[in-house]
mmCIF file of C-alpha atoms and ligand atoms in Angstrom:
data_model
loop_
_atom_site.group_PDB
_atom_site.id
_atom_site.type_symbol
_atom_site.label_atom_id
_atom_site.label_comp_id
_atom_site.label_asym_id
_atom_site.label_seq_id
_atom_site.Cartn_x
_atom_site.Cartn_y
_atom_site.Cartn_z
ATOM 1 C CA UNK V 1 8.828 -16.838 -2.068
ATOM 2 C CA UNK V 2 9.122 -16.543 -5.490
ATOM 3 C CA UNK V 3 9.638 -12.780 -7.203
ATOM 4 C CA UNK V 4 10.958 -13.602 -10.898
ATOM 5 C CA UNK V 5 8.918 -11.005 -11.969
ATOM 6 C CA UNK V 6 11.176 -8.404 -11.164
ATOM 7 C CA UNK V 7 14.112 -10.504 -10.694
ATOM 8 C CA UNK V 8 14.460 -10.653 -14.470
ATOM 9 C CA UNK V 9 14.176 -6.729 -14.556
ATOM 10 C CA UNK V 10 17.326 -4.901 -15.980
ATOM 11 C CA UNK V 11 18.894 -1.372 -14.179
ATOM 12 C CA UNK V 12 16.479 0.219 -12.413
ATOM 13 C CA UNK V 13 13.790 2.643 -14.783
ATOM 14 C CA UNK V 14 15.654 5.306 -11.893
ATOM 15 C CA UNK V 15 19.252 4.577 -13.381
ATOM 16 C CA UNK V 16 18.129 3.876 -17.071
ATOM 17 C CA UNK V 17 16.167 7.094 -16.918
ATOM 18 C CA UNK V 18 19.251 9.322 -15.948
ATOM 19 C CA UNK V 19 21.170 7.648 -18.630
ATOM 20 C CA UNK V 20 18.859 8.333 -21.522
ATOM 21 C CA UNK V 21 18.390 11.583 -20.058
ATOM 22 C CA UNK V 22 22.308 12.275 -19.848
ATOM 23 C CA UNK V 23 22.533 10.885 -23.319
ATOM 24 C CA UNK V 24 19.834 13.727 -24.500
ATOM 25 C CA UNK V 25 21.430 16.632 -22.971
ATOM 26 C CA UNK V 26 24.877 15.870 -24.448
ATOM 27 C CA UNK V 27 23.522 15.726 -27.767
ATOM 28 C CA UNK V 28 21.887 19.352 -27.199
ATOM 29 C CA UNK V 29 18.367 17.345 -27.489
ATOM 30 C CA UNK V 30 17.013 18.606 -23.944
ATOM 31 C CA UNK V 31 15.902 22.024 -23.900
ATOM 32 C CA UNK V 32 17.024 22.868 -19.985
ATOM 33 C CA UNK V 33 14.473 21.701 -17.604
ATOM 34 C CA UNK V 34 11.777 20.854 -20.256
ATOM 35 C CA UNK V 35 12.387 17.292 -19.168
ATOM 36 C CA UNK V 36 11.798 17.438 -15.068
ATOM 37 C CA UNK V 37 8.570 19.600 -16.097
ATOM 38 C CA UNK V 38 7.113 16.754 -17.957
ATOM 39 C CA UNK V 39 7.728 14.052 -15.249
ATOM 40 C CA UNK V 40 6.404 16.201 -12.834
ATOM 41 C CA UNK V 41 3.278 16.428 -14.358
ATOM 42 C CA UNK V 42 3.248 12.737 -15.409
ATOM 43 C CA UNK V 43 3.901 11.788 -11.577
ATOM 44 C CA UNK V 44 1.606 13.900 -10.264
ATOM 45 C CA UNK V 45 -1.503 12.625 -12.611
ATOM 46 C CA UNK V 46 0.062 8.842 -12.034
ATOM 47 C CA UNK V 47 -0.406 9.982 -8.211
ATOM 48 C CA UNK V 48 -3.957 11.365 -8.639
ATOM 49 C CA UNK V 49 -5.171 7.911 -9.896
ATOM 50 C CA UNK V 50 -2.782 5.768 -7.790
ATOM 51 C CA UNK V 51 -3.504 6.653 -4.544
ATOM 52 C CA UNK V 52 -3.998 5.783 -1.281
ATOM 53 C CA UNK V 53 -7.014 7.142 -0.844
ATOM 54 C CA UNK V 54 -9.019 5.160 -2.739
ATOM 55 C CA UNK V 55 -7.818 1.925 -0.585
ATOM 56 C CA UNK V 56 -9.550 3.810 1.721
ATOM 57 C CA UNK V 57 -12.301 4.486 0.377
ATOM 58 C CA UNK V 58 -12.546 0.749 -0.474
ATOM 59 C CA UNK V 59 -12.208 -0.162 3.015
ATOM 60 C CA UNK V 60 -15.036 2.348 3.840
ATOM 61 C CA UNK V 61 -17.737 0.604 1.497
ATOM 62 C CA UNK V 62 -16.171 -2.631 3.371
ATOM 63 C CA UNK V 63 -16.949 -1.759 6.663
ATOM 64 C CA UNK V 64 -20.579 -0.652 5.565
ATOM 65 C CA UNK V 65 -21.580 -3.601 2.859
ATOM 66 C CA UNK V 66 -21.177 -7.134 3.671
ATOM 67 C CA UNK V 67 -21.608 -8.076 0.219
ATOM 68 C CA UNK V 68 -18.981 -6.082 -0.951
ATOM 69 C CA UNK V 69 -16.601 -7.246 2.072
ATOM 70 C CA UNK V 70 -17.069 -10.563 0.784
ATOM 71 C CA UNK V 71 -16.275 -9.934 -2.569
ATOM 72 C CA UNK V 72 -13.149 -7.903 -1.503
ATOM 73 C CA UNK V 73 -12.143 -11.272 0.352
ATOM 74 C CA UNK V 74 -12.811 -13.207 -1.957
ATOM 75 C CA UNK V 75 -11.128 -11.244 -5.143
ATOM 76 C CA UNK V 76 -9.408 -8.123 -4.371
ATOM 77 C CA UNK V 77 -8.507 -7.289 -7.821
ATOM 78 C CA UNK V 78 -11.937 -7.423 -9.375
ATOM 79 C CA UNK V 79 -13.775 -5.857 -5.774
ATOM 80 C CA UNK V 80 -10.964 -2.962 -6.298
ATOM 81 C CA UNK V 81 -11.896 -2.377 -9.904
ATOM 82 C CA UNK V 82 -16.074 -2.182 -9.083
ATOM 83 C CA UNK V 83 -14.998 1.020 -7.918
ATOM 84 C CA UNK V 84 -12.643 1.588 -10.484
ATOM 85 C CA UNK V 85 -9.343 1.147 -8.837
ATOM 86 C CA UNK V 86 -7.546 -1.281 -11.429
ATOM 87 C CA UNK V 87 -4.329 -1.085 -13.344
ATOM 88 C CA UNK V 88 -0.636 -1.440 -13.249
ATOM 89 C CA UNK V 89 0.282 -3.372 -9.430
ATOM 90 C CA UNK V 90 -3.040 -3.597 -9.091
ATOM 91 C CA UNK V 91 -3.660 -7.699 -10.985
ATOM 92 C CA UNK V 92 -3.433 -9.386 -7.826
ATOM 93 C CA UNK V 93 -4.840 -7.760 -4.967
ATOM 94 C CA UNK V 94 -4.864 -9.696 -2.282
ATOM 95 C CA UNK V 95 -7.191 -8.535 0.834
ATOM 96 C CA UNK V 96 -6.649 -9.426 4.214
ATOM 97 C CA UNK V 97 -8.914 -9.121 7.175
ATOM 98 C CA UNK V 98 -7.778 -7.693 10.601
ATOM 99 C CA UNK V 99 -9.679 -9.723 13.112
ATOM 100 C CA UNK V 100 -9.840 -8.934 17.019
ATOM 101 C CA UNK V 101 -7.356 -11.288 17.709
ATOM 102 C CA UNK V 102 -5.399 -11.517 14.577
ATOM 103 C CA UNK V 103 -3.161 -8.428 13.143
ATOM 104 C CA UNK V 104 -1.898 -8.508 9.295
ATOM 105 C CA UNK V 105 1.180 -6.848 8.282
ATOM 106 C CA UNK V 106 2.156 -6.826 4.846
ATOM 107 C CA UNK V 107 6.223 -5.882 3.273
ATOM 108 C CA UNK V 108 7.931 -7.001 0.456
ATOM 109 C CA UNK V 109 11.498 -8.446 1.394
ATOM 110 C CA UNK V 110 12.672 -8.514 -1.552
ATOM 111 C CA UNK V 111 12.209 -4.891 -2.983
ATOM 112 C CA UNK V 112 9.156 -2.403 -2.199
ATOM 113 C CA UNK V 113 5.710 -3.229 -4.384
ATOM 114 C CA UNK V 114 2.255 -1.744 -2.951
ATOM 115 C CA UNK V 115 -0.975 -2.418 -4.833
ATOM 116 C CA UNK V 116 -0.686 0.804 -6.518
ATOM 117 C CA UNK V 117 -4.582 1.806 -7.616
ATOM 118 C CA UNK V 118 -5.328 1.088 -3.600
ATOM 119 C CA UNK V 119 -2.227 2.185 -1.911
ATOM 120 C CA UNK V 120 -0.338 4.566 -4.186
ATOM 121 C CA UNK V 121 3.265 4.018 -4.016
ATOM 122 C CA UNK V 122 4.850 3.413 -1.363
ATOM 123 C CA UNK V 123 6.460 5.247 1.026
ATOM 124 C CA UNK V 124 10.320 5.989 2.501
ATOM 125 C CA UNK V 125 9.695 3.649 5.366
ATOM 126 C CA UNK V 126 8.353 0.920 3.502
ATOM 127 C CA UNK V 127 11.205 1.095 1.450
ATOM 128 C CA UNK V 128 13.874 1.209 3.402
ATOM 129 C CA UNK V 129 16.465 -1.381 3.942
ATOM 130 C CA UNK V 130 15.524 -1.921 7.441
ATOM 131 C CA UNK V 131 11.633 -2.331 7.804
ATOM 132 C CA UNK V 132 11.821 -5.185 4.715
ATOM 133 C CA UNK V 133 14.678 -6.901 7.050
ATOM 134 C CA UNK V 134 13.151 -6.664 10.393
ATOM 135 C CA UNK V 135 9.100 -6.256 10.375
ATOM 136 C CA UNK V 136 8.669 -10.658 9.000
ATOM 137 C CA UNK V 137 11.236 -11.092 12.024
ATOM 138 C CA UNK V 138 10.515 -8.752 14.805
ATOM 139 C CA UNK V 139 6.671 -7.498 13.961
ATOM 140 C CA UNK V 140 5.873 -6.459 17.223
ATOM 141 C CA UNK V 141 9.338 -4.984 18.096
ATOM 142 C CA UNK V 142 9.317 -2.922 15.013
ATOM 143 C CA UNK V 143 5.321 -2.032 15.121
ATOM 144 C CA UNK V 144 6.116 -0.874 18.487
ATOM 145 C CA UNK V 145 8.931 0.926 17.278
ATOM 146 C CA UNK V 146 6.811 2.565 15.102
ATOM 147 C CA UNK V 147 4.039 3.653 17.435
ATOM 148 C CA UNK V 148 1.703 0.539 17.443
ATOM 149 C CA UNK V 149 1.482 -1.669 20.322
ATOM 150 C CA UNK V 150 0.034 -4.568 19.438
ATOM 151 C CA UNK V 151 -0.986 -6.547 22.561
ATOM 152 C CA UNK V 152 0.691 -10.631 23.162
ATOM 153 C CA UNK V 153 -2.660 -11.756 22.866
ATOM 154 C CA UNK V 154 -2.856 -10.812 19.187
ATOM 155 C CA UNK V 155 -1.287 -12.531 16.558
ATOM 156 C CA UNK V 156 0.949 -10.707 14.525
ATOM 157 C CA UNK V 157 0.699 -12.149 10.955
ATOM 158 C CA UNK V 158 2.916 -10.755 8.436
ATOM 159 C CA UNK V 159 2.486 -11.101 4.325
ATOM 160 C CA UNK V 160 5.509 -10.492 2.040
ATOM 161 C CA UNK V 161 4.705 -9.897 -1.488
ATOM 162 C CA UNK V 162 5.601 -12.206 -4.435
ATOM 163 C CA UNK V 163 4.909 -11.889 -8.147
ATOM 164 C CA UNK V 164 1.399 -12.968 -7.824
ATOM 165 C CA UNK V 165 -0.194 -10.937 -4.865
ATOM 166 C CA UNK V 166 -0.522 -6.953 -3.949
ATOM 167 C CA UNK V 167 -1.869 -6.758 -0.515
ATOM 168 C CA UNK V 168 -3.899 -4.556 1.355
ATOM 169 C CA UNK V 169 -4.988 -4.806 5.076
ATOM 170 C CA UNK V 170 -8.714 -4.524 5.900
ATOM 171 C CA UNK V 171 -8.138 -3.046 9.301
ATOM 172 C CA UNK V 172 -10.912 -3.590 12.284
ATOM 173 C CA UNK V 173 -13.314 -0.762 12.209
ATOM 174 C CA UNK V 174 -13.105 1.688 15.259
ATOM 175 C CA UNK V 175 -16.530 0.630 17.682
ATOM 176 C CA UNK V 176 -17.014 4.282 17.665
ATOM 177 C CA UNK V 177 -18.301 4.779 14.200
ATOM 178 C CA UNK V 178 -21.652 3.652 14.328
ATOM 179 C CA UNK V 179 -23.681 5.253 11.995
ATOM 180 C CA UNK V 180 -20.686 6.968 10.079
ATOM 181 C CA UNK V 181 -21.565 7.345 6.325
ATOM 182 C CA UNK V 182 -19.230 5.969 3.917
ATOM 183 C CA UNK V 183 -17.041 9.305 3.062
ATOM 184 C CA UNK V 184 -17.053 10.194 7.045
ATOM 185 C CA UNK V 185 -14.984 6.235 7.323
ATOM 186 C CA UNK V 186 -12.807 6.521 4.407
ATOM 187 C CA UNK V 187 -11.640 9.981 6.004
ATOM 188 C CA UNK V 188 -10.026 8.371 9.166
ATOM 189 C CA UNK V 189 -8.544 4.922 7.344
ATOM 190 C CA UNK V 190 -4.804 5.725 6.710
ATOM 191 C CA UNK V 191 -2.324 4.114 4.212
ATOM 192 C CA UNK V 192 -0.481 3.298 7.636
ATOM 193 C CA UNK V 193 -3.551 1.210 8.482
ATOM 194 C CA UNK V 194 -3.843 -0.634 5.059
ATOM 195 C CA UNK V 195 -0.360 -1.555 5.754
ATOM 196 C CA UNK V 196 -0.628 -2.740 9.406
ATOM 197 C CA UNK V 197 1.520 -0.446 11.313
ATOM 198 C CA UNK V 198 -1.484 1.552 12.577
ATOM 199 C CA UNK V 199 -4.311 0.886 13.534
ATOM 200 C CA UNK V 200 -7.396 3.029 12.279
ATOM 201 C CA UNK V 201 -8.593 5.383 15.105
ATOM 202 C CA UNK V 202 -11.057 8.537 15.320
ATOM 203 C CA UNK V 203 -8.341 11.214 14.585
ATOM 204 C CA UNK V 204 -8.963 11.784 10.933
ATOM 205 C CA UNK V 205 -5.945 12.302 9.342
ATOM 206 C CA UNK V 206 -5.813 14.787 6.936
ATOM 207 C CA UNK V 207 -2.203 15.157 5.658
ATOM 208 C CA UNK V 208 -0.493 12.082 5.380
HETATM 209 FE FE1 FE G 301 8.626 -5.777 -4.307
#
């Protein structure tokens, strides 16, 4: 699968970072701790707009407008950005519909991307060494491992990331929920879920 996009990429923005930032202090330039105030801020604002929650919240008006569902399947990207979820990680989101028989999965292998305006950025687990090696080999082992049984009789289909799509999982909406206005569904769909190692169930969950 092909990932020049960030293949080409230098250091890490982590490692160049500390080294412009040890560079400053030696020089006196860096008043103490004026620095980690500033990307506090900026990474809490990038994680206002970047955020989960608003996959969720596009997976709500899915479940409860047809028209929109198709246009999500059809072109994530632009379907995302109706309800104003656009911008950087977010140029090629790719949508993909649980069915009753057929479970998606999505990882990148090769690093860690997440279609940031729908899924924020992502988390430890994603990231680590292990999940990217094991989930495209072992899905149901490691879903399991993670809390998900996902019965034989379901595929398991699992999407790694390349330079040209961001996924998100449009998870099967809970039979329950009949009725359920639009804010009520986005309150119980987790990142988890848009990732495919959950499934979406009645427990709202509040802090995740
Ligand atoms: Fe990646």
């Amino acid at each position: 699968m092909s990932h020049q996009r960030h293949a080409k990429q230098p250091a890490s923005i982590a490692k160049r970072t500390s080294a412009l930032r040890d560079a400053l202090n030696e020089k006196g330039l860096l008043p103490e701790g004026q620095l980690d105030t500033v990307l506090d801020a900026t990474l809490a604002q990038f994680e206002e707009t970047m955020n989960w929650r608003n996959g969720a919240k596009v997976v709500a008006r899915a479940w409860t407008d047809p028209e929109y569902r198709a246009r999500l399947l059809a072109d994530g990207t632009a379907a995302c950005a109706e309800l104003g979820f656009e911008g950087p990680q977010g140029e090629y989101i790719v949508a993909l519909e649980d069915e009753p028989e057929l479970h998606h999965v999505i990882v990148c292998t090769q690093c860690s991307c997440t279609a940031w305006p729908v899924l924020g950025l992502p988390p430890d687990w994603y990231k680590s060494p292990e999940y990217r090696a094991r989930v495209a080999r072992e899905p149901r082992k490691v879903l399991h491992q993670m809390g998900l049984d996902v019965p034989e009789t379901i595929e398991i289909r699992v999407w790694d990331t390349t330079a040209e799509s961001r996924f998100i999982v449009l998870p099967l909406r809970p039979p329950a929920t009949e009725g359920w206005s639009e804010e009520q569904l986005a309150s119980i769909v987790t990142r988890e879920a848009m990732i495919g190692v959950a499934m979406v169930t009645l427990e709202a969950s509040a802090e995740k």
